[in-house]
GROMACS .gro file of C-alpha atoms in nm:
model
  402
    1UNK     CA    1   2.654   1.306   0.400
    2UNK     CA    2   2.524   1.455   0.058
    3UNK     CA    3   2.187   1.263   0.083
    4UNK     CA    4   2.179   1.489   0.410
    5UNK     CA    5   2.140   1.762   0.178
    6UNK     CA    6   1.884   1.670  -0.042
    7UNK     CA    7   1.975   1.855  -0.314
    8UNK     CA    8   1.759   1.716  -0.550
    9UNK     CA    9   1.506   1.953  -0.742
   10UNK     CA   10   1.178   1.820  -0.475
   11UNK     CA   11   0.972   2.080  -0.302
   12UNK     CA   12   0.820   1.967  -0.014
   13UNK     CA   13   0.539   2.147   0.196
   14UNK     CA   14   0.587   2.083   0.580
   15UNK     CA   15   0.223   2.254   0.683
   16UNK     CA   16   0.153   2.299   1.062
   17UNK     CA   17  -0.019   2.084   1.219
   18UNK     CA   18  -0.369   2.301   1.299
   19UNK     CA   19  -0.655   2.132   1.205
   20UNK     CA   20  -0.984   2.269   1.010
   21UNK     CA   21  -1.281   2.365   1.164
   22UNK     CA   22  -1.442   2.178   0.889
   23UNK     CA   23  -1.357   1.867   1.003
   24UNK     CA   24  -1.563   1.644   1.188
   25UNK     CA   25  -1.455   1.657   1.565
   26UNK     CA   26  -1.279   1.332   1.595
   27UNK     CA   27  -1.048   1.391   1.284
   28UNK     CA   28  -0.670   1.449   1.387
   29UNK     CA   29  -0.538   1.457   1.035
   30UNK     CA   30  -0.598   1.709   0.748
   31UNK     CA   31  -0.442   1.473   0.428
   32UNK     CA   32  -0.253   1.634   0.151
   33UNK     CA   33  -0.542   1.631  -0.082
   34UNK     CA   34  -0.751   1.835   0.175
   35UNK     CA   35  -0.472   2.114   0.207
   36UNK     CA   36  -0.432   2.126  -0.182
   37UNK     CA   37  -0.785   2.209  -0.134
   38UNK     CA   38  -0.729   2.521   0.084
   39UNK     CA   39  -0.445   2.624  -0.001
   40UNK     CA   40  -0.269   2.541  -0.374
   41UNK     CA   41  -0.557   2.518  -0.615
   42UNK     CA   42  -0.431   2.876  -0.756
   43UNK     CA   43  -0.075   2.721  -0.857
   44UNK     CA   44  -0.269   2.504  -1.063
   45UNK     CA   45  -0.526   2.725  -1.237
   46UNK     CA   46  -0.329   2.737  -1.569
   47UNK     CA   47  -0.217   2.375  -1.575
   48UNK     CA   48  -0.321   2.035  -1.850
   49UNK     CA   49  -0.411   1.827  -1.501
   50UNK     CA   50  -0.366   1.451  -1.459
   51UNK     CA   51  -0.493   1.257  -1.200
   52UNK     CA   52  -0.322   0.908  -1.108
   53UNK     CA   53  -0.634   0.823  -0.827
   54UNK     CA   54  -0.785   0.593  -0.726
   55UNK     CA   55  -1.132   0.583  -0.507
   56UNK     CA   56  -0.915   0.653  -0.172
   57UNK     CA   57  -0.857   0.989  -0.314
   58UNK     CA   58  -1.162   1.120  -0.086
   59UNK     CA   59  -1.161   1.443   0.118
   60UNK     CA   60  -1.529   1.458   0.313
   61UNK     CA   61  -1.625   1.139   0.113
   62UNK     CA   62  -1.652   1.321  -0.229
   63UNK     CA   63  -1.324   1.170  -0.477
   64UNK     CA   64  -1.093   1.439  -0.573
   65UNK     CA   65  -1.228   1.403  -0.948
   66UNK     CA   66  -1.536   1.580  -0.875
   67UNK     CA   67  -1.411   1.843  -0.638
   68UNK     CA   68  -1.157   1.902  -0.869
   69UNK     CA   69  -1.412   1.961  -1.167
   70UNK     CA   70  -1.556   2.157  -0.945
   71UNK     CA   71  -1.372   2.428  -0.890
   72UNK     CA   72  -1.267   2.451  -1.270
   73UNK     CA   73  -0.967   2.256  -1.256
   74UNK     CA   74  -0.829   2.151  -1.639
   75UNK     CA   75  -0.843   1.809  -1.603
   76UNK     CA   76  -0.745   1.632  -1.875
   77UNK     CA   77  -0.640   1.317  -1.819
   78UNK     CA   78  -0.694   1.026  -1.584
   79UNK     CA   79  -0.456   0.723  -1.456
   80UNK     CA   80  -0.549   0.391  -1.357
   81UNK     CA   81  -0.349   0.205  -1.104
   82UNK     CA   82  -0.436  -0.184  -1.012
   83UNK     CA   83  -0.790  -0.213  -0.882
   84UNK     CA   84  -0.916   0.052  -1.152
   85UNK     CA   85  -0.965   0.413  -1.102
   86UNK     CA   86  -1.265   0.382  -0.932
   87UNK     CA   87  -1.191   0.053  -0.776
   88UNK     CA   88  -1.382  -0.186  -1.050
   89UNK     CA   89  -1.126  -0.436  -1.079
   90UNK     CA   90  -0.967  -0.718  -0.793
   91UNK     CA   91  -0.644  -0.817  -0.742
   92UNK     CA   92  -0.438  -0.886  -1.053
   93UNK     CA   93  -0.720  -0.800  -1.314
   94UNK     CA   94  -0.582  -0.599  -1.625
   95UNK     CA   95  -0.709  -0.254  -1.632
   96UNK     CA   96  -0.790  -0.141  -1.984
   97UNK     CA   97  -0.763   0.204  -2.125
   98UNK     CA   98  -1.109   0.350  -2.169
   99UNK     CA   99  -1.310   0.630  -2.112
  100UNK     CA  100  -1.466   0.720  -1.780
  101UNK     CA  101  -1.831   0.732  -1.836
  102UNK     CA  102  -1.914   1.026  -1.583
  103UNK     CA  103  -1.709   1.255  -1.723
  104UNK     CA  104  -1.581   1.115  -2.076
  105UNK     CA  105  -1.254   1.170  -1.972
  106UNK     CA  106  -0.952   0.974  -2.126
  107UNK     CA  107  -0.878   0.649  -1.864
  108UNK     CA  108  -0.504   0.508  -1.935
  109UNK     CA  109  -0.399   0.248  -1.765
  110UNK     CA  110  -0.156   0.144  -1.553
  111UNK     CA  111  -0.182  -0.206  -1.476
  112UNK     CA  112  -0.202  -0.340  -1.845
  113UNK     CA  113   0.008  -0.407  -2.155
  114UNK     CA  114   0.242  -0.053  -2.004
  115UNK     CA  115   0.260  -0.023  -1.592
  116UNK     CA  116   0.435   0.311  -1.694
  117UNK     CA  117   0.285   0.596  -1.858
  118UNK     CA  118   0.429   0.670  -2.178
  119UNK     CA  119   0.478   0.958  -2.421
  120UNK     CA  120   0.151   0.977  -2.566
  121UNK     CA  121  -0.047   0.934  -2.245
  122UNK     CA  122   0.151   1.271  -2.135
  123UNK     CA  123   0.112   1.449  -2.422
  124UNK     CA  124  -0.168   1.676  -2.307
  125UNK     CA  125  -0.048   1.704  -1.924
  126UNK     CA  126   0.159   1.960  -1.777
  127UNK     CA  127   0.097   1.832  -1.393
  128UNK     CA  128   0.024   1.496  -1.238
  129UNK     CA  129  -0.169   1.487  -0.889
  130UNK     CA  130  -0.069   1.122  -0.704
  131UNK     CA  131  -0.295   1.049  -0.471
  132UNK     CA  132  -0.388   0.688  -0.347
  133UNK     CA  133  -0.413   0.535   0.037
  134UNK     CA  134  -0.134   0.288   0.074
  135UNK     CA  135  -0.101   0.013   0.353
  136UNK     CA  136   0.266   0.081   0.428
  137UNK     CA  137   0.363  -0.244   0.279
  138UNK     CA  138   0.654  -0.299   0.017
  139UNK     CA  139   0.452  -0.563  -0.140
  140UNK     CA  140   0.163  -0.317  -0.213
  141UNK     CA  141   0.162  -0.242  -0.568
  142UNK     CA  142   0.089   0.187  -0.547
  143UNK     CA  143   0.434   0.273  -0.435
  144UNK     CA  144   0.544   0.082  -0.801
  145UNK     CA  145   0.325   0.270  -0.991
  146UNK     CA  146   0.443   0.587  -0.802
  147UNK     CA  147   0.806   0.540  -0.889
  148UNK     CA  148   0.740   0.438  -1.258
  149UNK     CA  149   0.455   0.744  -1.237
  150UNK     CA  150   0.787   0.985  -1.174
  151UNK     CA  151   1.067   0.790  -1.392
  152UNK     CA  152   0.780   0.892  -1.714
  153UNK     CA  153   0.740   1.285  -1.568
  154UNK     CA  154   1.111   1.303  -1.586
  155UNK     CA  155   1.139   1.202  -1.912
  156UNK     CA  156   0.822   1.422  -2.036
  157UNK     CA  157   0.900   1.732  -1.864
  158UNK     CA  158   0.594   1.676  -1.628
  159UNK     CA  159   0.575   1.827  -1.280
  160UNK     CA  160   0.404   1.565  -1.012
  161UNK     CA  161   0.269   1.634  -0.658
  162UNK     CA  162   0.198   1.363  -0.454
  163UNK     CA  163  -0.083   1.490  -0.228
  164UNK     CA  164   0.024   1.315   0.127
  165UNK     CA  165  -0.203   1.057   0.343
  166UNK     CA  166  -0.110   0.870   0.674
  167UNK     CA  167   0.088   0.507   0.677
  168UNK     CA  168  -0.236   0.338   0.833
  169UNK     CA  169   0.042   0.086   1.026
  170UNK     CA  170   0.238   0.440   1.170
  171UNK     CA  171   0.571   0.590   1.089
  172UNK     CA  172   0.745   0.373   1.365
  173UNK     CA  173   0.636   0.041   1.270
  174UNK     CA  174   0.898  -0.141   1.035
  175UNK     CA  175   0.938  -0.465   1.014
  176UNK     CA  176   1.012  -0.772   0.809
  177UNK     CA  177   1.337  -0.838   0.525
  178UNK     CA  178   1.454  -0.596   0.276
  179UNK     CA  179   1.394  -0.639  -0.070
  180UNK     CA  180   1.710  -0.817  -0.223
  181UNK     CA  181   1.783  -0.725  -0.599
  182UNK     CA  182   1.733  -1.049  -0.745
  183UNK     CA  183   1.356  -1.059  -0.587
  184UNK     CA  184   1.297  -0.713  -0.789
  185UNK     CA  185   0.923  -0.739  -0.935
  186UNK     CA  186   0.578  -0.524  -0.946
  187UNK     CA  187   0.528  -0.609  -0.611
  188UNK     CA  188   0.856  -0.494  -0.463
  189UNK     CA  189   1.150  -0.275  -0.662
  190UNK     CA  190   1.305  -0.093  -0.410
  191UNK     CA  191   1.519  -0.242  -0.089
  192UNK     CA  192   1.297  -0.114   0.177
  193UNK     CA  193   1.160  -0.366   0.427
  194UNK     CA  194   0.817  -0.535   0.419
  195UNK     CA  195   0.640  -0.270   0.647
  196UNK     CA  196   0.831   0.041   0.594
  197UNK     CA  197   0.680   0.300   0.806
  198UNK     CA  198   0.676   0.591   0.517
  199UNK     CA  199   0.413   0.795   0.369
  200UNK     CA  200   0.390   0.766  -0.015
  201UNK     CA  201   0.530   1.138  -0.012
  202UNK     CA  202   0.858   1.030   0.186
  203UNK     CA  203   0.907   0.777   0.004
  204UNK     CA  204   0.851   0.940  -0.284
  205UNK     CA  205   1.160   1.167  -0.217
  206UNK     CA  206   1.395   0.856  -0.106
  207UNK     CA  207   1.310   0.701  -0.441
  208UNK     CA  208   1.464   1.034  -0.628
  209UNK     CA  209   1.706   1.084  -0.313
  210UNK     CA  210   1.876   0.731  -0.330
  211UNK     CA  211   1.845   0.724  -0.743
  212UNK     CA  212   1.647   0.426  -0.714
  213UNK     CA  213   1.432   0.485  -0.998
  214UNK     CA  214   1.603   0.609  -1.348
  215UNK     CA  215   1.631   0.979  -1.460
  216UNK     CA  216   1.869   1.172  -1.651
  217UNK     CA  217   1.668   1.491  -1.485
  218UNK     CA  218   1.576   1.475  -1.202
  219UNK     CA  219   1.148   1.455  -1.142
  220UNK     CA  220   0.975   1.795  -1.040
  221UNK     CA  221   0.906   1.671  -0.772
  222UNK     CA  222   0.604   1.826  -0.491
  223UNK     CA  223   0.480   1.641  -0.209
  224UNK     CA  224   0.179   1.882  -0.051
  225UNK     CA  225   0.217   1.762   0.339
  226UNK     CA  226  -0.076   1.643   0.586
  227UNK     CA  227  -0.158   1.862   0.882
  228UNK     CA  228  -0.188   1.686   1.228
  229UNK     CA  229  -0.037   1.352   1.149
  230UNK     CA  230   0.221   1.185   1.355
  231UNK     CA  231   0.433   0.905   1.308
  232UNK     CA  232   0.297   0.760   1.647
  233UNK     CA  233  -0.048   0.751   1.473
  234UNK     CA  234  -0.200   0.412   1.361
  235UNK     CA  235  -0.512   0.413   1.157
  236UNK     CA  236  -0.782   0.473   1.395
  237UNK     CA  237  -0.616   0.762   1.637
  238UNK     CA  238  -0.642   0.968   1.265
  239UNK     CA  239  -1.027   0.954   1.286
  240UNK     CA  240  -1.031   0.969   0.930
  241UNK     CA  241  -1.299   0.753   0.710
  242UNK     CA  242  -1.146   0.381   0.616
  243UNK     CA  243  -1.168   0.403   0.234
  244UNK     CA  244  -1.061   0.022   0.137
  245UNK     CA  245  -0.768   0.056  -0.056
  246UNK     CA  246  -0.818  -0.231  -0.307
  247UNK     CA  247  -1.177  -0.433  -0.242
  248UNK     CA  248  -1.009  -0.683   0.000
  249UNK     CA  249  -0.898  -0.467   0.249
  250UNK     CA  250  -1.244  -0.367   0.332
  251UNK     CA  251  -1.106  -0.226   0.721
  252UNK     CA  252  -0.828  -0.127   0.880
  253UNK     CA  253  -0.793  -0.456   1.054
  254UNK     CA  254  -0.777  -0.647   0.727
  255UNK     CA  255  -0.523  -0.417   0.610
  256UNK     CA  256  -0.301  -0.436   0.937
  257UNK     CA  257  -0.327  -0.834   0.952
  258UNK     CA  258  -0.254  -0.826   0.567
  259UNK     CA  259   0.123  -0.696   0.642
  260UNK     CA  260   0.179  -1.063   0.743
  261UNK     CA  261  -0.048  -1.302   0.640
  262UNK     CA  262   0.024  -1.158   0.280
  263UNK     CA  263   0.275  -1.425   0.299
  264UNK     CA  264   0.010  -1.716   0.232
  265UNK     CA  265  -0.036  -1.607  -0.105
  266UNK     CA  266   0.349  -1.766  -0.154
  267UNK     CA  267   0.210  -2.119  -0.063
  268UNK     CA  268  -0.106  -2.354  -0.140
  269UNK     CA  269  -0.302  -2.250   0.184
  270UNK     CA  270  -0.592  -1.999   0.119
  271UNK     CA  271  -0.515  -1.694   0.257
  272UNK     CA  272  -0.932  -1.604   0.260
  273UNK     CA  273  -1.016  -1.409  -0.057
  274UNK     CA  274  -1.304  -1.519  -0.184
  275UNK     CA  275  -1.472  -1.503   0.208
  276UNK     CA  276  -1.546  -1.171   0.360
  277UNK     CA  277  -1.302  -1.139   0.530
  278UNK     CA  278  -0.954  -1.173   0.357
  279UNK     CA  279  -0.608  -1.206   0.536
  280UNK     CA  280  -0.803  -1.292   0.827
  281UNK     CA  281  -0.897  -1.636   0.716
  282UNK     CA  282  -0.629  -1.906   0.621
  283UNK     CA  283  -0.699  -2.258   0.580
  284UNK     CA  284  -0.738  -2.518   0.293
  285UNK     CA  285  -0.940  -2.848   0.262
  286UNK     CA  286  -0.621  -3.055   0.423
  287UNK     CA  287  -0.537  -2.851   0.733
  288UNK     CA  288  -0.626  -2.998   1.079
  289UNK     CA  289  -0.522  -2.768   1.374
  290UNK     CA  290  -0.540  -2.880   1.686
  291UNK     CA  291  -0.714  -2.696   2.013
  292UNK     CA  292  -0.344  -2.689   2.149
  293UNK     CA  293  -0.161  -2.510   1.873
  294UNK     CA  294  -0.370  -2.248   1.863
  295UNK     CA  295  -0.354  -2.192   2.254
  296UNK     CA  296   0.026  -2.135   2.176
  297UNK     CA  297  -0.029  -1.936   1.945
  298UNK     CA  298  -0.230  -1.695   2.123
  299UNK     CA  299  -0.060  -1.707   2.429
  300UNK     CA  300   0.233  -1.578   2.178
  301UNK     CA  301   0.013  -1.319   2.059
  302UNK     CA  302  -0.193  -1.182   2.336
  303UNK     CA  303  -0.327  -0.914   2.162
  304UNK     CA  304  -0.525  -1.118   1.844
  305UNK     CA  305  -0.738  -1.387   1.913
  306UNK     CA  306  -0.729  -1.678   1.668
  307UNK     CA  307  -1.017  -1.915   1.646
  308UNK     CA  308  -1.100  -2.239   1.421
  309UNK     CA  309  -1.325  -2.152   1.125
  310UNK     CA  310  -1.436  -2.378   0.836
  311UNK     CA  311  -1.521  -2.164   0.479
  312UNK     CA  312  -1.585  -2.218   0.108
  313UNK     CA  313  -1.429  -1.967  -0.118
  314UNK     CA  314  -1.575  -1.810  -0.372
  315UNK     CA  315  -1.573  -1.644  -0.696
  316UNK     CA  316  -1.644  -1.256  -0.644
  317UNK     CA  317  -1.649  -1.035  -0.950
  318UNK     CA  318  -1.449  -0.707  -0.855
  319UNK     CA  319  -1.311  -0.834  -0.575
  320UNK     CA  320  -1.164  -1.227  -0.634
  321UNK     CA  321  -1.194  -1.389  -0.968
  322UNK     CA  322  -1.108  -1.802  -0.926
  323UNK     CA  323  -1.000  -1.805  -0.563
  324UNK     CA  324  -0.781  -2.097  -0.395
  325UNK     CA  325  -0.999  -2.393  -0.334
  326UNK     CA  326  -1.297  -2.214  -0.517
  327UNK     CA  327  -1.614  -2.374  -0.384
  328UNK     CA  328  -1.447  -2.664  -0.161
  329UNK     CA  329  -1.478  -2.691   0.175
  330UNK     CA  330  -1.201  -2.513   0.411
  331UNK     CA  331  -1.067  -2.604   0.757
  332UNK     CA  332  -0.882  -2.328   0.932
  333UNK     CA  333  -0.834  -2.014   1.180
  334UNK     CA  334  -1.004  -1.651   1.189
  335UNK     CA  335  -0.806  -1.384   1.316
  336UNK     CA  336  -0.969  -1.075   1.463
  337UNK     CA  337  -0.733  -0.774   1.656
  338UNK     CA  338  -0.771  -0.688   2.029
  339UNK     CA  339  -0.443  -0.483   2.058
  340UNK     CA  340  -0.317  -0.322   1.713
  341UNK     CA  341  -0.054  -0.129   1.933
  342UNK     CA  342   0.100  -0.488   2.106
  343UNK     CA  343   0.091  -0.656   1.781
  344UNK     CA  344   0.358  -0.682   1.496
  345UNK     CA  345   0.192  -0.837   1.193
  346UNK     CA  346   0.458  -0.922   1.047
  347UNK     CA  347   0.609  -1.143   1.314
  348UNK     CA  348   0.250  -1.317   1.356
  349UNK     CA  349   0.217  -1.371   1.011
  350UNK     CA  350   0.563  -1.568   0.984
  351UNK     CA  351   0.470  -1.776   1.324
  352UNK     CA  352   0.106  -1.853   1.220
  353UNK     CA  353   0.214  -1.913   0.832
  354UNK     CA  354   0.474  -2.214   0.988
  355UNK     CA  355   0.201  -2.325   1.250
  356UNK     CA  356  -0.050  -2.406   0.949
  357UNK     CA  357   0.225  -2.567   0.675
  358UNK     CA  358   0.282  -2.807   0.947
  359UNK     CA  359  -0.058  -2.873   1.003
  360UNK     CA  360  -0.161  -2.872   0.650
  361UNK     CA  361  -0.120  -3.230   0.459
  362UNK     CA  362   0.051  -3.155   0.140
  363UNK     CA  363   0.146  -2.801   0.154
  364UNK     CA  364   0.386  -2.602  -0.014
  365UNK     CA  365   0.568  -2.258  -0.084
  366UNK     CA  366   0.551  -2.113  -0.416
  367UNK     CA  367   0.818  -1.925  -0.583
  368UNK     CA  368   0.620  -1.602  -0.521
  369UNK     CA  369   0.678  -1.643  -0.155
  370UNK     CA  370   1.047  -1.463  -0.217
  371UNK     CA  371   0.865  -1.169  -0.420
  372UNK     CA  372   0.661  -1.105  -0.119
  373UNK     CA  373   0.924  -1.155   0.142
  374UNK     CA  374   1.221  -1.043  -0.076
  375UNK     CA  375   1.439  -1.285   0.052
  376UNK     CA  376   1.566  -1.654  -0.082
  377UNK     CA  377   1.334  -1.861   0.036
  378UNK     CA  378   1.322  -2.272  -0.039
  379UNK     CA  379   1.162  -2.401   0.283
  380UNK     CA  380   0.921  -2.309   0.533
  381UNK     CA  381   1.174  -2.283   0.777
  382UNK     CA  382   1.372  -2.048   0.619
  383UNK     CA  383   1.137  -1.779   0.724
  384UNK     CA  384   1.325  -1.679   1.049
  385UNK     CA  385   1.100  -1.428   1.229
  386UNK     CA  386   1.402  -1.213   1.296
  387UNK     CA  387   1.573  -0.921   1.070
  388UNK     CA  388   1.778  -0.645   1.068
  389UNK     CA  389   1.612  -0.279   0.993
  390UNK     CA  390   1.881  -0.070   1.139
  391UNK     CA  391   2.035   0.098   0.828
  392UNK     CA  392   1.736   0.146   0.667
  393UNK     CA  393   1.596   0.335   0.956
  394UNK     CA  394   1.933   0.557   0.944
  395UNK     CA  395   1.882   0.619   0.512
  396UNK     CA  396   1.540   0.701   0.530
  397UNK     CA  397   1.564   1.008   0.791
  398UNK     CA  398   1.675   1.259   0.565
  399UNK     CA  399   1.290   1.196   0.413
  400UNK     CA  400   1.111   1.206   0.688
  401UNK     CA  401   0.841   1.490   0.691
  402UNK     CA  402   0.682   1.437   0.998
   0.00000   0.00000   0.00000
């Protein structure tokens, strides 16, 4: 019952849920960014500013760096997450500290030699601004960099405010295993499912909340709240601007497909970078599905439609360096969405990930495969499409700001 209480030192701003006459007429969803905007700037007038962003930190299409500079913000130093600070870098690239050339501000990063910020990197910063799109997934390296963002505050005396943006799969869709310890890694360090249903912001709180991240004090902690958004809301009933997250979730669809099909980076079968359209293009040069298992498959699924696609991967600077089966010729499926409310990602991703091992000649998991699931894994047909979210719904309520 103390968690109930959530007496640890974290302010959080519940804001109403009015929207701005500024916005365009089909936006439900003023994000946290937008309402530091309007309403918090002052608090920060006499403040060393850091900025861990990356080029989803957009309010009206212009990046919080620039609005920030203008309206003479101190900013003083700037954070790089993976993908880069302005999103030069694909999946699993090292980001190097530099200097940003349009400002010649200081760049440290956070996907290099140190994931965490460290001493020096802090010395010149009273207040960190977090703000970066997620995808809702556990796997999704920003909520990582978030915790490990507020272990180094604590230990530097730093305040951070994590300025709040929608979970683009809802507040009410969770799904897939939690994280066991042993499976701990960059891409997964706290036992929350796969899909989680939390805004950065919540969780955020739960990871000071449930002490899963290490402090002897406890982080200043501010999460500035959206206006409008509700936990019924997928992506597109937010009528906010898709702003790809990292450069292979180029739309919402990719990024809602991606909560399952994630999974085929565990194994030898190409889950489609290096094509336009990653996540929703698996195959290899050895799979052969037939007409008939992909009639199953969507008369399982009713609301995607899966078709057979051939495809050569590629090599694409900034977005997939040395993809699976780079230049060879791929036999496969392409997924597109009818019905993102009827479908659960997760559970597709598990059924269509077992549909194409069997019909793949030589495939194989990988050890990475339990990362990404967070569960022991030695055979395909230990992925079970069934799971147990019930206590973690119960834990995470006391977080919930919407």
């Amino acid at each position: 019952m103390k968690r109930l209480l959530l007496t640890f030192s974290v302010i959080v701003l519940v804001i109403g849920c009015t929207s701005s006459k500024s916005h365009p007429d089909d936006q439900q969803v003023q994000v946290g960014a937008e309402v530091l905007i309007e309403d918090f700037l002052s608090e920060l007038k006499d403040k060393k500013v850091g900025l861990v962003m990356n080029p989803t930190a957009r309010v009206n299409g212009i990046h919080m760096l620039d609005t920030l500079l203008s309206t003479q913000i101190n900013i003083t130093a700037l954070f790089a997450p993976e993908h880069g600070f302005r999103g030069e870098a694909g999946a699993g690239e090292v980001i190097k500290n530099g200097i940003d050339q349009e400002t010649g501000l200081p760049v440290y990063s956070l996907y290099g030699d140190s994931k965490k910020p460290t001493s020096e990197m802090l010395q010149n910063v009273d207040v960190l601004l977090f703000d970066m799109q997620d995808v809702g997934a556990r796997f999704y390296t920003y909520n990582v960099t978030l915790g490990l963002v507020l272990e180094a505050a604590a230990e530097n005396d730093v305040a951070v405010w994590v300025l709040d943006r929608p979970n683009p799969a809802g507040g009410e869709y969770i799904a897939g295993w939690v994280l066991q310890e042993e499976h701990k890694s960059f891409v997964g360090a706290y036992p929350i499912p796969m899909a989680h249903g939390m805004t950065l912001g919540e969780l955020a709180q739960m990871m000071v909340g449930e002490k899963w991240i290490n402090f002897k004090q406890e982080p200043d902690l501010k999460v500035i709240s959206m206006k409008g958004w509700k936990r019924s809301m997928k992506w597109p009933e937010t009528g906010l601007a898709w702003h790809p997250p990292s450069p292979n979730l180029p739309t919402f669809e990719h990024a809602y497909v991606y909560l399952g099909t994630v999974l085929f980076e565990g194994t030898n079968i190409s889950e489609g970078r290096g094509t336009e359209n990653p996540f929703l293009t698996i195959g290899s040069p050895t799979t052969n599905i037939t007409d008939e298992d992909i009639q199953m498959l969507n008369e399982q699924f009713p609301s995607v439609a899966v078709t057979k696609t051939t495809f050569i991967p590629q090599s694409m600077p900034g977005k997939s360096l040395y993809p699976k089966f780079e230049d060879e010729q791929c036999y496969g499926v392409t997924i597109s969405v009818d019905d993102y409310e009827q479908l659960n990602p997760i559970r597709f991703g598990v059924e269509l990930l077992k549909l194409m091992y069997h019909s793949t000649e030589g495939a194989a998991i990988k050890p990475f495969i339990k990362n990404l699931s967070g569960i022991n894994i030695e055979s395909i047909e230990d992925l079970i499409s069934n799971w147990e979210v019930k206590e973690f719904k119960k834990m995470r309520e006391p977080y919930l700001l919407y």
